[in-house]
Amino acid sequence: EVQLVESGGGLVQPGRSLKLSCLASGFTFSNYGMNWIRQAPGKGLEWVASISSSSSYIYYADTVKGRFTISRDNAKNTLYLQMTSLRSEDTALYYCARRATPPGYYFDYWGQGVMVTVSS
Amino acid sequence: DIQMTQSPASLSASLEEIVTITCQASQDIGNWLAWYQQKPGKSPQLLIYDATSLADGVPSRFSGSRSGTQYSLKISRLQVEDIGSYYCQQAHSNPRTFGGGTKLELK
């Protein structure tokens, strides 16, 4: 059974940093592209960042480019999101999501999400 | 960026009713479109991909269609377990963008 378990969220002051983790199990992690997608309270879904299976291709939403860094450790089956210079508008539930088998870029498995609250 | 305009934003329907949600892409995305269902308090789940293909385990009362740059999700006979929010997503190019969502409630 595919499982994605996020951790590392919490309350953080504006301008500070936070690192999220997503532990994957039930599939060969190193074969799949991975993503972070967020959802502000009561709002819709916003794709944040993606990383290919071997970390060769990395993309970011303009809203986080230069502040967030996506990475992965295939030996540890773990995806990361390093968030710096956090803003109030980064407050959201952050989901880790697996890219479905190509060619389409869809998200076939999602974690339960981890809450990040940016507030003084 | 490709904009996905989803409508309606909210919808109230009765059990067994036919429900249709639409998504308009701001440019040609071919069949590179998915639909997701998000039940209250849960993570989104993939319903349909490639505009018309049903994901594993999704009931056959769900279907997707395309007309040009307009995409539709249809629920043929609404069930209580279908209540929640629905989102379209374009898979044509980065950034991967979602529609604003449709909140489906029971009448």
Tab-separated table of C-alpha atoms in Angstrom:
chain	number	residue	atom	x	y	z
A	1	GLU	CA	0.000	0.000	0.000
A	2	VAL	CA	1.325	3.384	-1.032
A	3	GLN	CA	1.783	5.716	1.917
A	4	LEU	CA	3.051	9.269	2.085
A	5	VAL	CA	3.506	10.724	5.551
A	6	GLU	CA	4.384	14.397	5.949
A	7	SER	CA	5.990	15.926	9.027
A	8	GLY	CA	7.767	19.058	10.175
A	9	GLY	CA	4.951	21.565	10.132
A	10	GLY	CA	4.040	24.024	12.850
A	11	LEU	CA	3.761	27.660	13.853
A	12	VAL	CA	6.598	29.881	12.659
A	13	GLN	CA	7.187	33.624	12.656
A	14	PRO	CA	7.351	35.596	9.415
A	15	GLY	CA	10.824	35.595	7.926
A	16	ARG	CA	11.838	32.361	9.617
A	17	SER	CA	12.493	28.938	8.085
A	18	LEU	CA	10.945	25.500	8.285
A	19	LYS	CA	11.728	22.146	6.679
A	20	LEU	CA	9.038	19.657	5.757
A	21	SER	CA	9.608	15.954	5.196
A	22	CYS	CA	7.566	13.288	3.442
A	23	LEU	CA	8.350	9.636	4.137
A	24	ALA	CA	7.237	7.327	1.342
A	25	SER	CA	6.506	3.621	1.530
A	26	GLY	CA	4.746	0.897	-0.444
A	27	PHE	CA	6.399	1.693	-3.776
A	28	THR	CA	9.850	2.164	-5.316
A	29	PHE	CA	10.370	5.801	-4.367
A	30	SER	CA	13.368	6.285	-6.655
A	31	ASN	CA	11.214	5.565	-9.731
A	32	TYR	CA	8.735	8.403	-9.256
A	33	GLY	CA	8.625	12.147	-9.557
A	34	MET	CA	7.335	13.871	-6.442
A	35	ASN	CA	5.601	17.121	-5.640
A	36	TRP	CA	4.531	19.521	-2.930
A	37	ILE	CA	1.045	20.987	-3.257
A	38	ARG	CA	-0.542	23.324	-0.722
A	39	GLN	CA	-4.003	24.426	0.289
A	40	ALA	CA	-4.591	27.599	2.261
A	41	PRO	CA	-7.412	27.362	4.836
A	42	GLY	CA	-10.748	27.238	3.034
A	43	LYS	CA	-9.093	27.719	-0.355
A	44	GLY	CA	-8.176	25.650	-3.408
A	45	LEU	CA	-5.117	23.688	-4.408
A	46	GLU	CA	-1.828	25.289	-5.433
A	47	TRP	CA	1.069	23.303	-6.870
A	48	VAL	CA	4.303	24.417	-5.161
A	49	ALA	CA	7.237	22.392	-6.472
A	50	SER	CA	8.193	19.224	-8.299
A	51	ILE	CA	11.293	17.049	-8.509
A	52	SER	CA	12.018	14.230	-10.926
A	53	SER	CA	12.968	10.738	-9.792
A	54	SER	CA	16.718	11.389	-9.997
A	55	SER	CA	16.504	15.080	-9.002
A	56	SER	CA	17.536	16.102	-12.520
A	57	TYR	CA	14.489	18.272	-13.102
A	58	ILE	CA	13.177	20.682	-10.482
A	59	TYR	CA	10.436	23.276	-10.895
A	60	TYR	CA	8.835	25.843	-8.621
A	61	ALA	CA	5.765	28.021	-8.580
A	62	ASP	CA	6.626	31.695	-9.000
A	63	THR	CA	5.145	32.389	-5.559
A	64	VAL	CA	7.894	30.361	-3.853
A	65	LYS	CA	10.797	30.534	-6.290
A	66	GLY	CA	13.983	31.665	-4.560
A	67	ARG	CA	12.551	30.943	-1.085
A	68	PHE	CA	11.684	27.237	-1.148
A	69	THR	CA	13.916	24.298	-2.083
A	70	ILE	CA	12.630	20.844	-2.941
A	71	SER	CA	14.970	17.878	-2.570
A	72	ARG	CA	14.872	14.141	-2.061
A	73	ASP	CA	16.934	11.329	-0.590
A	74	ASN	CA	16.149	8.148	-2.477
A	75	ALA	CA	18.129	6.046	0.004
A	76	LYS	CA	15.832	7.255	2.783
A	77	ASN	CA	12.626	7.261	0.693
A	78	THR	CA	12.107	10.851	1.772
A	79	LEU	CA	11.064	14.061	0.059
A	80	TYR	CA	11.864	17.451	1.562
A	81	LEU	CA	10.760	21.053	1.285
A	82	GLN	CA	13.052	23.658	2.799
A	83	MET	CA	11.090	26.867	3.281
A	84	THR	CA	12.841	30.147	4.044
A	85	SER	CA	11.715	33.774	4.341
A	86	LEU	CA	8.243	32.562	5.209
A	87	ARG	CA	5.301	34.903	4.744
A	88	SER	CA	1.781	34.909	6.110
A	89	GLU	CA	0.518	33.903	2.673
A	90	ASP	CA	2.498	30.651	2.953
A	91	THR	CA	0.090	29.516	5.675
A	92	ALA	CA	-1.438	26.328	4.317
A	93	LEU	CA	-1.795	22.588	4.550
A	94	TYR	CA	1.137	21.157	2.596
A	95	TYR	CA	0.619	17.881	0.763
A	96	CYS	CA	3.253	15.578	-0.588
A	97	ALA	CA	1.998	13.963	-3.817
A	98	ARG	CA	3.375	11.341	-6.159
A	99	ARG	CA	3.457	11.866	-9.886
A	100	ALA	CA	1.484	9.165	-11.675
A	101	THR	CA	3.303	7.033	-14.254
A	102	PRO	CA	4.021	9.209	-17.315
A	103	PRO	CA	3.219	10.511	-19.843
A	104	GLY	CA	0.673	12.693	-18.096
A	105	TYR	CA	1.660	14.829	-15.125
A	106	TYR	CA	-1.016	13.854	-12.631
A	107	PHE	CA	-0.948	13.247	-8.891
A	108	ASP	CA	-2.084	9.738	-8.051
A	109	TYR	CA	-1.265	9.490	-4.341
A	110	TRP	CA	-1.370	12.219	-1.707
A	111	GLY	CA	-0.282	12.347	1.897
A	112	GLN	CA	-2.574	13.499	4.680
A	113	GLY	CA	-0.918	16.908	4.725
A	114	VAL	CA	1.030	18.909	7.293
A	115	MET	CA	-0.048	22.340	8.511
A	116	VAL	CA	2.254	25.327	8.317
A	117	THR	CA	1.131	28.513	10.046
A	118	VAL	CA	3.144	31.681	9.565
A	119	SER	CA	2.233	34.245	12.187
A	120	SER	CA	3.830	36.502	14.740
B	1	ASP	CA	0.746	30.313	-17.199
B	2	ILE	CA	-2.329	28.348	-18.204
B	3	GLN	CA	-5.440	29.487	-16.352
B	4	MET	CA	-8.148	26.973	-15.474
B	5	THR	CA	-11.559	28.554	-14.918
B	6	GLN	CA	-13.872	26.191	-13.119
B	7	SER	CA	-17.641	26.560	-12.695
B	8	PRO	CA	-19.783	26.642	-10.765
B	9	ALA	CA	-17.953	27.513	-7.559
B	10	SER	CA	-20.674	25.800	-5.574
B	11	LEU	CA	-23.491	23.473	-6.422
B	12	SER	CA	-26.408	22.017	-4.515
B	13	ALA	CA	-27.953	18.839	-5.915
B	14	SER	CA	-30.294	16.037	-4.886
B	15	LEU	CA	-29.478	12.366	-4.583
B	16	GLU	CA	-29.663	10.508	-7.926
B	17	GLU	CA	-29.441	13.806	-9.794
B	18	ILE	CA	-27.066	14.321	-12.722
B	19	VAL	CA	-24.285	16.774	-11.846
B	20	THR	CA	-21.960	18.507	-14.297
B	21	ILE	CA	-18.903	20.609	-13.469
B	22	THR	CA	-16.917	22.416	-16.141
B	23	CYS	CA	-13.381	23.722	-16.549
B	24	GLN	CA	-12.235	26.133	-19.219
B	25	ALA	CA	-8.553	26.205	-20.146
B	26	SER	CA	-7.016	29.510	-21.253
B	27	GLN	CA	-5.206	27.765	-24.098
B	28	ASP	CA	-5.102	24.417	-25.860
B	29	ILE	CA	-4.035	21.663	-23.446
B	30	GLY	CA	-5.174	18.709	-25.541
B	31	ASN	CA	-6.361	15.891	-23.305
B	32	TRP	CA	-3.890	16.757	-20.545
B	33	LEU	CA	-6.476	17.267	-17.839
B	34	ALA	CA	-7.325	15.580	-14.569
B	35	TRP	CA	-10.182	15.795	-12.087
B	36	TYR	CA	-9.772	15.319	-8.337
B	37	GLN	CA	-12.288	14.782	-5.574
B	38	GLN	CA	-11.644	16.075	-2.071
B	39	LYS	CA	-14.022	14.873	0.617
B	40	PRO	CA	-14.374	17.055	3.715
B	41	GLY	CA	-11.261	16.854	5.898
B	42	LYS	CA	-9.494	14.478	3.496
B	43	SER	CA	-6.743	14.636	0.905
B	44	PRO	CA	-7.621	14.969	-2.784
B	45	GLN	CA	-8.012	11.791	-4.834
B	46	LEU	CA	-7.468	11.358	-8.548
B	47	LEU	CA	-10.755	10.657	-10.318
B	48	ILE	CA	-10.093	11.122	-14.017
B	49	TYR	CA	-6.938	11.636	-16.070
B	50	ASP	CA	-6.272	12.317	-19.743
B	51	ALA	CA	-9.630	14.126	-19.733
B	52	THR	CA	-11.728	10.957	-20.030
B	53	SER	CA	-9.943	8.004	-18.370
B	54	LEU	CA	-11.265	6.767	-15.044
B	55	ALA	CA	-8.641	6.237	-12.322
B	56	ASP	CA	-8.462	2.855	-10.584
B	57	GLY	CA	-11.376	2.158	-8.275
B	58	VAL	CA	-13.466	5.154	-9.341
B	59	PRO	CA	-17.172	4.327	-9.799
B	60	SER	CA	-18.492	4.310	-13.351
B	61	ARG	CA	-21.044	7.018	-12.543
B	62	PHE	CA	-18.140	9.470	-12.947
B	63	SER	CA	-17.150	10.441	-16.461
B	64	GLY	CA	-15.091	13.116	-18.171
B	65	SER	CA	-15.433	14.765	-21.547
B	66	ARG	CA	-13.826	17.448	-23.663
B	67	SER	CA	-15.034	19.966	-26.211
B	68	GLY	CA	-12.177	22.087	-27.476
B	69	THR	CA	-10.710	23.809	-24.430
B	70	GLN	CA	-13.745	23.105	-22.247
B	71	TYR	CA	-13.721	20.044	-20.033
B	72	SER	CA	-16.566	18.517	-18.064
B	73	LEU	CA	-16.924	16.154	-15.158
B	74	LYS	CA	-20.265	14.402	-14.946
B	75	ILE	CA	-21.730	12.426	-12.079
B	76	SER	CA	-24.571	10.443	-13.544
B	77	ARG	CA	-26.462	9.680	-10.321
B	78	LEU	CA	-25.312	11.635	-7.294
B	79	GLN	CA	-24.636	9.575	-4.173
B	80	VAL	CA	-24.119	10.823	-0.630
B	81	GLU	CA	-20.462	9.742	-0.736
B	82	ASP	CA	-19.862	12.108	-3.667
B	83	ILE	CA	-20.249	15.179	-1.471
B	84	GLY	CA	-17.125	17.301	-1.322
B	85	SER	CA	-15.045	19.551	-3.524
B	86	TYR	CA	-13.852	18.890	-7.051
B	87	TYR	CA	-10.836	20.338	-8.830
B	88	CYS	CA	-9.555	20.199	-12.379
B	89	GLN	CA	-5.815	20.322	-13.119
B	90	GLN	CA	-3.968	20.877	-16.362
B	91	ALA	CA	-1.021	18.598	-17.046
B	92	HIS	CA	0.117	20.297	-20.244
B	93	SER	CA	2.914	22.463	-18.881
B	94	ASN	CA	4.554	24.023	-15.828
B	95	PRO	CA	3.304	25.452	-13.580
B	96	ARG	CA	0.709	22.747	-13.036
B	97	THR	CA	-2.425	24.757	-12.378
B	98	PHE	CA	-5.706	23.823	-10.758
B	99	GLY	CA	-9.163	25.197	-11.216
B	100	GLY	CA	-10.633	27.150	-8.334
B	101	GLY	CA	-12.762	24.223	-7.224
B	102	THR	CA	-16.433	23.331	-7.023
B	103	LYS	CA	-18.046	22.629	-3.683
B	104	LEU	CA	-20.816	20.072	-4.111
B	105	GLU	CA	-23.490	19.876	-1.442
B	106	LEU	CA	-26.683	17.928	-0.978
B	107	LYS	CA	-29.934	19.757	-1.508
